[in-house]
Amino acid sequence: MKETILIDNGQDRSQEVKATIFYLTGTGNSLWTARCLAQELGDTEIISMTSWNENRRPIVSKAIGLVFPVHMWGVPQRVLEFLDELPAMSPDYIFAVATNAGQVSNTLVQLKNVMNSKGLTLSSAWSVILPSNYIPWGGPGPLHEQNERFQKARIKLTSIAQKIHERSKMPVEKGPLWQRIIFTFLYKITFPIVHKMDDNFWVDDRCNQCGLCVKLCPAHNIKFDNEKLVWQNRCEQCFTCLQWCPQEALQYGKKTPAYERYHHPEVKMKDLLNK
Ligand SMILES: Cc1cc2nc3c(=O)[nH]c(=O)nc-3n(C[C@H](O)[C@H](O)[C@H](O)COP(=O)(O)O)c2cc1C
């Protein structure tokens, strides 16, 4: 389902849309970011990359944005695949926002290079720091730190929207050199094995088989087999299943039973189920 900005008594004016933002999200940070930008820009529609295949339609706006989370210091597979959709939209201005937990590293440089190799130009790209949803390394941090990140992000998004409005062309944001060298190497090693890393998921006895994880998984990677949950090695490591489990019964490795779950406070499960 597309999210259209409705104006003037709820009339759908998608013909007048000035910008289209495609987003990818696991725990809502990137959806919230896309919504903030759409609100600032006005006449902007936001569309989930995950459901694009089922909801393809002509895109009228010539300014296209990509908003997505940094995964393992790089661009998630789904975003890389989505780039092949862009030439048909004939965009004249492409921008990107990578949400992350403080280590954007080389992600946006990688995106720019891959786009260049496909004949696409990334005009501007920014990093927006938000709470971490990478639960194997711990929870999202104390509430006051999360709120600080939301406030700083909101301010940055206002200035990003202004630059998008002006169609600014600027160098993409990137992490320090040491980060880009070490973490780009780690991304290259990890990327090919991400789909198999779901072998570390398990379920504790709080699981009531509600099946929400099956419905939420953007990769359709989880199924019931003889009343047991099975991950089928098509994992994109977004942690949507674990983070949204109402029973907090899904675990990954040994440490997650002790770690706090996270999703953006202004994003609800229905936002992901309806995408
Ligand atoms: C598999 C995975 C890998 C991640 N890797 C990084 C990373 O390399 N650098 C970073 O700063 N944040 C990393 N994060 C944190 C997310 O980028 C960050 O929390 C993001 O805002 C989540 O967005 P979402 O809620 O839209 O999914 C990672 C998260 C996941 C799930």
PDB file of N, CA and C and ligand atoms in Angstrom, residues 24-31 68-74 99-104 128 130-134 236-239 262, ligand 1:
ATOM      1  N   LEU A  24      13.026   1.607   3.422  1.00  0.00           N
ATOM      2  CA  LEU A  24      13.163   0.247   3.958  1.00  0.00           C
ATOM      3  C   LEU A  24      13.263   0.409   5.465  1.00  0.00           C
ATOM      4  N   THR A  25      12.549  -0.413   6.218  1.00  0.00           N
ATOM      5  CA  THR A  25      12.642  -0.266   7.669  1.00  0.00           C
ATOM      6  C   THR A  25      12.435  -1.596   8.369  1.00  0.00           C
ATOM      7  N   GLY A  26      13.124  -1.774   9.489  1.00  0.00           N
ATOM      8  CA  GLY A  26      12.894  -2.956  10.324  1.00  0.00           C
ATOM      9  C   GLY A  26      12.153  -2.564  11.585  1.00  0.00           C
ATOM     10  N   THR A  27      12.611  -1.498  12.234  1.00  0.00           N
ATOM     11  CA  THR A  27      12.018  -1.102  13.518  1.00  0.00           C
ATOM     12  C   THR A  27      11.485   0.333  13.485  1.00  0.00           C
ATOM     13  N   GLY A  28      11.309   0.882  12.309  1.00  0.00           N
ATOM     14  CA  GLY A  28      10.584   2.144  12.190  1.00  0.00           C
ATOM     15  C   GLY A  28      11.439   3.398  12.109  1.00  0.00           C
ATOM     16  N   ASN A  29      12.730   3.323  12.413  1.00  0.00           N
ATOM     17  CA  ASN A  29      13.551   4.541  12.351  1.00  0.00           C
ATOM     18  C   ASN A  29      13.516   5.166  10.951  1.00  0.00           C
ATOM     19  N   SER A  30      13.649   4.322   9.944  1.00  0.00           N
ATOM     20  CA  SER A  30      13.714   4.857   8.574  1.00  0.00           C
ATOM     21  C   SER A  30      12.325   5.287   8.093  1.00  0.00           C
ATOM     22  N   LEU A  31      11.283   4.605   8.544  1.00  0.00           N
ATOM     23  CA  LEU A  31       9.922   5.041   8.198  1.00  0.00           C
ATOM     24  C   LEU A  31       9.643   6.407   8.838  1.00  0.00           C
ATOM     25  N   PHE A  68      16.865   4.348   4.249  1.00  0.00           N
ATOM     26  CA  PHE A  68      17.078   2.948   4.644  1.00  0.00           C
ATOM     27  C   PHE A  68      18.065   2.877   5.803  1.00  0.00           C
ATOM     28  N   PRO A  69      18.092   1.755   6.533  1.00  0.00           N
ATOM     29  CA  PRO A  69      19.069   1.612   7.623  1.00  0.00           C
ATOM     30  C   PRO A  69      20.427   1.118   7.124  1.00  0.00           C
ATOM     31  N   VAL A  70      21.487   1.529   7.803  1.00  0.00           N
ATOM     32  CA  VAL A  70      22.810   0.947   7.539  1.00  0.00           C
ATOM     33  C   VAL A  70      22.804  -0.460   8.139  1.00  0.00           C
ATOM     34  N   HIS A  71      23.226  -1.444   7.375  1.00  0.00           N
ATOM     35  CA  HIS A  71      23.353  -2.810   7.883  1.00  0.00           C
ATOM     36  C   HIS A  71      24.786  -3.275   7.705  1.00  0.00           C
ATOM     37  N   MET A  72      25.449  -3.560   8.811  1.00  0.00           N
ATOM     38  CA  MET A  72      26.825  -4.057   8.789  1.00  0.00           C
ATOM     39  C   MET A  72      27.737  -3.165   7.961  1.00  0.00           C
ATOM     40  N   TRP A  73      27.632  -1.869   8.260  1.00  0.00           N
ATOM     41  CA  TRP A  73      28.482  -0.830   7.686  1.00  0.00           C
ATOM     42  C   TRP A  73      28.297  -0.684   6.175  1.00  0.00           C
ATOM     43  N   GLY A  74      27.154  -1.086   5.677  1.00  0.00           N
ATOM     44  CA  GLY A  74      26.938  -0.947   4.243  1.00  0.00           C
ATOM     45  C   GLY A  74      25.466  -0.885   3.875  1.00  0.00           C
ATOM     46  N   THR A  99      19.798   5.850   7.833  1.00  0.00           N
ATOM     47  CA  THR A  99      19.697   5.935   9.292  1.00  0.00           C
ATOM     48  C   THR A  99      20.665   4.913   9.878  1.00  0.00           C
ATOM     49  N   ASN A 100      21.220   5.252  11.026  1.00  0.00           N
ATOM     50  CA  ASN A 100      22.239   4.374  11.612  1.00  0.00           C
ATOM     51  C   ASN A 100      22.404   4.704  13.080  1.00  0.00           C
ATOM     52  N   ALA A 101      23.246   3.890  13.744  1.00  0.00           N
ATOM     53  CA  ALA A 101      23.434   4.069  15.185  1.00  0.00           C
ATOM     54  C   ALA A 101      24.759   4.750  15.497  1.00  0.00           C
ATOM     55  N   GLY A 102      25.348   5.404  14.509  1.00  0.00           N
ATOM     56  CA  GLY A 102      26.572   6.167  14.754  1.00  0.00           C
ATOM     57  C   GLY A 102      27.754   5.722  13.910  1.00  0.00           C
ATOM     58  N   GLN A 103      27.560   4.656  13.115  1.00  0.00           N
ATOM     59  CA  GLN A 103      28.663   4.194  12.259  1.00  0.00           C
ATOM     60  C   GLN A 103      28.175   4.069  10.817  1.00  0.00           C
ATOM     61  N   VAL A 104      28.021   5.201  10.160  1.00  0.00           N
ATOM     62  CA  VAL A 104      27.562   5.158   8.759  1.00  0.00           C
ATOM     63  C   VAL A 104      28.664   4.617   7.861  1.00  0.00           C
ATOM     64  N   VAL A 128      21.730   9.919   9.263  1.00  0.00           N
ATOM     65  CA  VAL A 128      20.918  10.373  10.405  1.00  0.00           C
ATOM     66  C   VAL A 128      21.057   9.340  11.519  1.00  0.00           C
ATOM     67  N   LEU A 130      20.204   7.471  14.882  1.00  0.00           N
ATOM     68  CA  LEU A 130      19.021   7.144  15.692  1.00  0.00           C
ATOM     69  C   LEU A 130      19.381   5.957  16.603  1.00  0.00           C
ATOM     70  N   PRO A 131      18.490   5.554  17.514  1.00  0.00           N
ATOM     71  CA  PRO A 131      18.844   4.420  18.390  1.00  0.00           C
ATOM     72  C   PRO A 131      19.134   3.140  17.606  1.00  0.00           C
ATOM     73  N   SER A 132      19.994   2.312  18.172  1.00  0.00           N
ATOM     74  CA  SER A 132      20.394   1.066  17.501  1.00  0.00           C
ATOM     75  C   SER A 132      19.326  -0.013  17.647  1.00  0.00           C
ATOM     76  N   ASN A 133      19.093  -0.715  16.543  1.00  0.00           N
ATOM     77  CA  ASN A 133      18.219  -1.896  16.626  1.00  0.00           C
ATOM     78  C   ASN A 133      19.026  -3.180  16.419  1.00  0.00           C
ATOM     79  N   TYR A 134      20.366  -3.044  16.450  1.00  0.00           N
ATOM     80  CA  TYR A 134      21.200  -4.240  16.262  1.00  0.00           C
ATOM     81  C   TYR A 134      21.346  -4.949  17.611  1.00  0.00           C
ATOM     82  N   GLU A 236      17.503 -11.331   5.981  1.00  0.00           N
ATOM     83  CA  GLU A 236      18.167 -10.065   5.640  1.00  0.00           C
ATOM     84  C   GLU A 236      18.702  -9.384   6.904  1.00  0.00           C
ATOM     85  N   GLN A 237      18.600 -10.078   8.045  1.00  0.00           N
ATOM     86  CA  GLN A 237      19.141  -9.578   9.319  1.00  0.00           C
ATOM     87  C   GLN A 237      18.551  -8.235   9.719  1.00  0.00           C
ATOM     88  N   CYS A 238      17.251  -8.021   9.462  1.00  0.00           N
ATOM     89  CA  CYS A 238      16.663  -6.731   9.853  1.00  0.00           C
ATOM     90  C   CYS A 238      16.190  -6.754  11.303  1.00  0.00           C
ATOM     91  N   PHE A 239      16.021  -7.965  11.869  1.00  0.00           N
ATOM     92  CA  PHE A 239      15.565  -8.170  13.248  1.00  0.00           C
ATOM     93  C   PHE A 239      14.134  -7.693  13.503  1.00  0.00           C
ATOM     94  N   TYR A 262      13.464  -2.920  20.869  1.00  0.00           N
ATOM     95  CA  TYR A 262      13.333  -1.530  20.395  1.00  0.00           C
ATOM     96  C   TYR A 262      12.467  -1.450  19.156  1.00  0.00           C
TER      97      TYR A 262
HETATM   98  C1  LIG B   1      21.836  -6.212  10.846  1.00  0.00           C
HETATM   99  C2  LIG B   1      22.047  -4.804  11.321  1.00  0.00           C
HETATM  100  C3  LIG B   1      23.255  -4.207  11.125  1.00  0.00           C
HETATM  101  C4  LIG B   1      23.483  -2.891  11.559  1.00  0.00           C
HETATM  102  N1  LIG B   1      24.683  -2.322  11.284  1.00  0.00           N
HETATM  103  C5  LIG B   1      24.897  -1.033  11.633  1.00  0.00           C
HETATM  104  C6  LIG B   1      26.123  -0.385  11.284  1.00  0.00           C
HETATM  105  O1  LIG B   1      26.976  -0.946  10.624  1.00  0.00           O
HETATM  106  N2  LIG B   1      26.312   0.889  11.682  1.00  0.00           N
HETATM  107  C7  LIG B   1      25.378   1.565  12.428  1.00  0.00           C
HETATM  108  O2  LIG B   1      25.603   2.702  12.792  1.00  0.00           O
HETATM  109  N3  LIG B   1      24.184   0.987  12.730  1.00  0.00           N
HETATM  110  C8  LIG B   1      23.926  -0.294  12.355  1.00  0.00           C
HETATM  111  N4  LIG B   1      22.723  -0.899  12.654  1.00  0.00           N
HETATM  112  C9  LIG B   1      21.679  -0.079  13.341  1.00  0.00           C
HETATM  113  C10 LIG B   1      20.651   0.475  12.374  1.00  0.00           C
HETATM  114  O3  LIG B   1      21.257   0.952  11.205  1.00  0.00           O
HETATM  115  C11 LIG B   1      19.833   1.621  12.989  1.00  0.00           C
HETATM  116  O4  LIG B   1      19.344   1.311  14.243  1.00  0.00           O
HETATM  117  C12 LIG B   1      18.714   2.008  12.018  1.00  0.00           C
HETATM  118  O5  LIG B   1      18.269   3.312  12.325  1.00  0.00           O
HETATM  119  C13 LIG B   1      17.532   1.054  12.060  1.00  0.00           C
HETATM  120  O6  LIG B   1      16.579   1.490  11.135  1.00  0.00           O
HETATM  121  P1  LIG B   1      15.137   0.827  10.978  1.00  0.00           P
HETATM  122  O7  LIG B   1      14.456   0.973  12.311  1.00  0.00           O
HETATM  123  O8  LIG B   1      14.467   1.641   9.926  1.00  0.00           O
HETATM  124  O9  LIG B   1      15.335  -0.590  10.583  1.00  0.00           O
HETATM  125  C14 LIG B   1      22.467  -2.182  12.234  1.00  0.00           C
HETATM  126  C15 LIG B   1      21.235  -2.802  12.439  1.00  0.00           C
HETATM  127  C16 LIG B   1      21.025  -4.101  11.995  1.00  0.00           C
HETATM  128  C17 LIG B   1      19.666  -4.742  12.231  1.00  0.00           C
END
